[in-house]
PDB file of C-alpha atoms in Angstrom:
ATOM      1  CA  MET A   2      32.238  -1.524  -4.926  1.00  0.00           C
ATOM      2  CA  PRO A   3      31.137  -0.528  -1.404  1.00  0.00           C
ATOM      3  CA  ALA A   4      28.597  -2.427   0.475  1.00  0.00           C
ATOM      4  CA  PRO A   5      25.004  -0.915   0.473  1.00  0.00           C
ATOM      5  CA  ARG A   6      24.129   1.175   3.443  1.00  0.00           C
ATOM      6  CA  PRO A   7      21.538  -0.517   5.782  1.00  0.00           C
ATOM      7  CA  LEU A   8      18.045   1.114   5.624  1.00  0.00           C
ATOM      8  CA  THR A   9      17.047   3.627   8.167  1.00  0.00           C
ATOM      9  CA  PRO A  10      14.131   2.979  10.388  1.00  0.00           C
ATOM     10  CA  ALA A  11      12.024   5.488   8.270  1.00  0.00           C
ATOM     11  CA  GLN A  12      13.257   3.944   5.099  1.00  0.00           C
ATOM     12  CA  LEU A  13      12.105   0.505   6.409  1.00  0.00           C
ATOM     13  CA  LYS A  14       8.681   1.862   7.294  1.00  0.00           C
ATOM     14  CA  ILE A  15       8.289   3.210   3.765  1.00  0.00           C
ATOM     15  CA  LYS A  16       9.361  -0.002   2.195  1.00  0.00           C
ATOM     16  CA  GLU A  17       7.054  -1.964   4.314  1.00  0.00           C
ATOM     17  CA  ALA A  18       4.121   0.178   3.206  1.00  0.00           C
ATOM     18  CA  MET A  19       5.382   0.025  -0.596  1.00  0.00           C
ATOM     19  CA  ASP A  20       5.574  -3.820  -0.193  1.00  0.00           C
ATOM     20  CA  ALA A  21       1.983  -3.929   1.167  1.00  0.00           C
ATOM     21  CA  ARG A  22       0.639  -1.608  -1.533  1.00  0.00           C
ATOM     22  CA  ASP A  23       2.257  -3.819  -4.262  1.00  0.00           C
ATOM     23  CA  ALA A  24       0.906  -7.070  -2.704  1.00  0.00           C
ATOM     24  CA  LEU A  25      -2.620  -5.354  -2.436  1.00  0.00           C
ATOM     25  CA  ALA A  26      -2.371  -4.392  -5.953  1.00  0.00           C
ATOM     26  CA  THR A  27      -1.362  -7.786  -7.150  1.00  0.00           C
ATOM     27  CA  ALA A  28      -4.240  -9.375  -5.273  1.00  0.00           C
ATOM     28  CA  LEU A  29      -6.844  -7.042  -6.624  1.00  0.00           C
ATOM     29  CA  HIS A  30      -5.532  -7.249 -10.061  1.00  0.00           C
ATOM     30  CA  LEU A  31      -5.949 -11.189  -9.862  1.00  0.00           C
ATOM     31  CA  ALA A  32      -9.636 -10.540  -8.721  1.00  0.00           C
ATOM     32  CA  GLY A  33     -10.058  -8.231 -11.663  1.00  0.00           C
ATOM     33  CA  ILE A  34     -10.077  -4.910  -9.742  1.00  0.00           C
ATOM     34  CA  GLN A  35      -7.800  -1.917 -10.084  1.00  0.00           C
ATOM     35  CA  LEU A  36      -7.470   1.100  -7.812  1.00  0.00           C
ATOM     36  CA  PRO A  37      -5.477   3.594  -9.882  1.00  0.00           C
ATOM     37  CA  ALA A  38      -4.750   5.989  -7.121  1.00  0.00           C
ATOM     38  CA  MET A  39      -2.891   3.630  -4.653  1.00  0.00           C
ATOM     39  CA  ASP A  40       0.096   5.458  -3.041  1.00  0.00           C
ATOM     40  CA  VAL A  41       2.289   5.412   0.036  1.00  0.00           C
ATOM     41  CA  ARG A  42       2.205   8.453   2.223  1.00  0.00           C
ATOM     42  CA  THR A  43       3.792   9.606   5.496  1.00  0.00           C
ATOM     43  CA  PRO A  44       2.315  11.956   7.815  1.00  0.00           C
ATOM     44  CA  TRP A  45       5.740  13.791   8.324  1.00  0.00           C
ATOM     45  CA  ALA A  46       7.912  15.459   5.964  1.00  0.00           C
ATOM     46  CA  ASP A  47      11.117  15.035   7.922  1.00  0.00           C
ATOM     47  CA  GLU A  48      10.843  11.404   8.916  1.00  0.00           C
ATOM     48  CA  ALA A  49       8.555   8.439   8.668  1.00  0.00           C
ATOM     49  CA  ARG A  50       7.385   7.182  12.234  1.00  0.00           C
ATOM     50  CA  TYR A  51       5.006   5.109   9.954  1.00  0.00           C
ATOM     51  CA  ALA A  52       3.808   4.998   6.367  1.00  0.00           C
ATOM     52  CA  LEU A  53       0.266   4.578   5.090  1.00  0.00           C
ATOM     53  CA  VAL A  54      -1.010   2.855   2.119  1.00  0.00           C
ATOM     54  CA  HIS A  55      -3.326   5.303   0.603  1.00  0.00           C
ATOM     55  CA  LEU A  56      -6.037   3.665  -1.589  1.00  0.00           C
ATOM     56  CA  GLY A  57      -7.422   6.621  -3.270  1.00  0.00           C
ATOM     57  CA  LEU A  58     -10.933   7.108  -4.462  1.00  0.00           C
ATOM     58  CA  CYS A  59     -12.888   4.400  -6.344  1.00  0.00           C
ATOM     59  CA  SER A  60     -16.203   4.396  -8.236  1.00  0.00           C
ATOM     60  CA  ALA A  61     -19.287   2.663  -6.688  1.00  0.00           C
ATOM     61  CA  PRO A  62     -18.979  -0.299  -9.049  1.00  0.00           C
ATOM     62  CA  VAL A  63     -15.325  -0.852  -7.716  1.00  0.00           C
ATOM     63  CA  ALA A  64     -16.487  -0.577  -4.276  1.00  0.00           C
ATOM     64  CA  HIS A  65     -19.026  -3.157  -4.949  1.00  0.00           C
ATOM     65  CA  ALA A  66     -16.543  -5.419  -6.583  1.00  0.00           C
ATOM     66  CA  LEU A  67     -14.358  -5.170  -3.670  1.00  0.00           C
ATOM     67  CA  ALA A  68     -17.097  -5.810  -1.213  1.00  0.00           C
ATOM     68  CA  GLU A  69     -18.032  -8.977  -3.212  1.00  0.00           C
ATOM     69  CA  VAL A  70     -14.436 -10.259  -3.272  1.00  0.00           C
ATOM     70  CA  ILE A  71     -14.016  -9.668   0.504  1.00  0.00           C
ATOM     71  CA  THR A  72     -17.278 -11.301   1.265  1.00  0.00           C
ATOM     72  CA  LYS A  73     -16.395 -14.224  -0.844  1.00  0.00           C
ATOM     73  CA  GLY A  74     -13.007 -14.600   0.637  1.00  0.00           C
ATOM     74  CA  ALA A  75     -14.446 -14.380   4.079  1.00  0.00           C
ATOM     75  CA  SER A  76     -16.916 -17.123   3.623  1.00  0.00           C
ATOM     76  CA  THR A  77     -14.310 -19.725   2.517  1.00  0.00           C
TER      77      THR A  77
END
């Protein structure tokens, strides 16, 4: 079996964003919050100079819950 190819710089950027998205989703889940439209996007179709974690839209109650969790965490 051949050795796996090393990831390209673009693939590494996308992997970094996907790992960040997953870590954020896990932390939010532990706080009882879910953002169902989280995704990873790149501004360029042909390459990824960087990748973005797109959080999507959320309702006002979810935004309030996020603010509460962030404020609570910032005060500890």
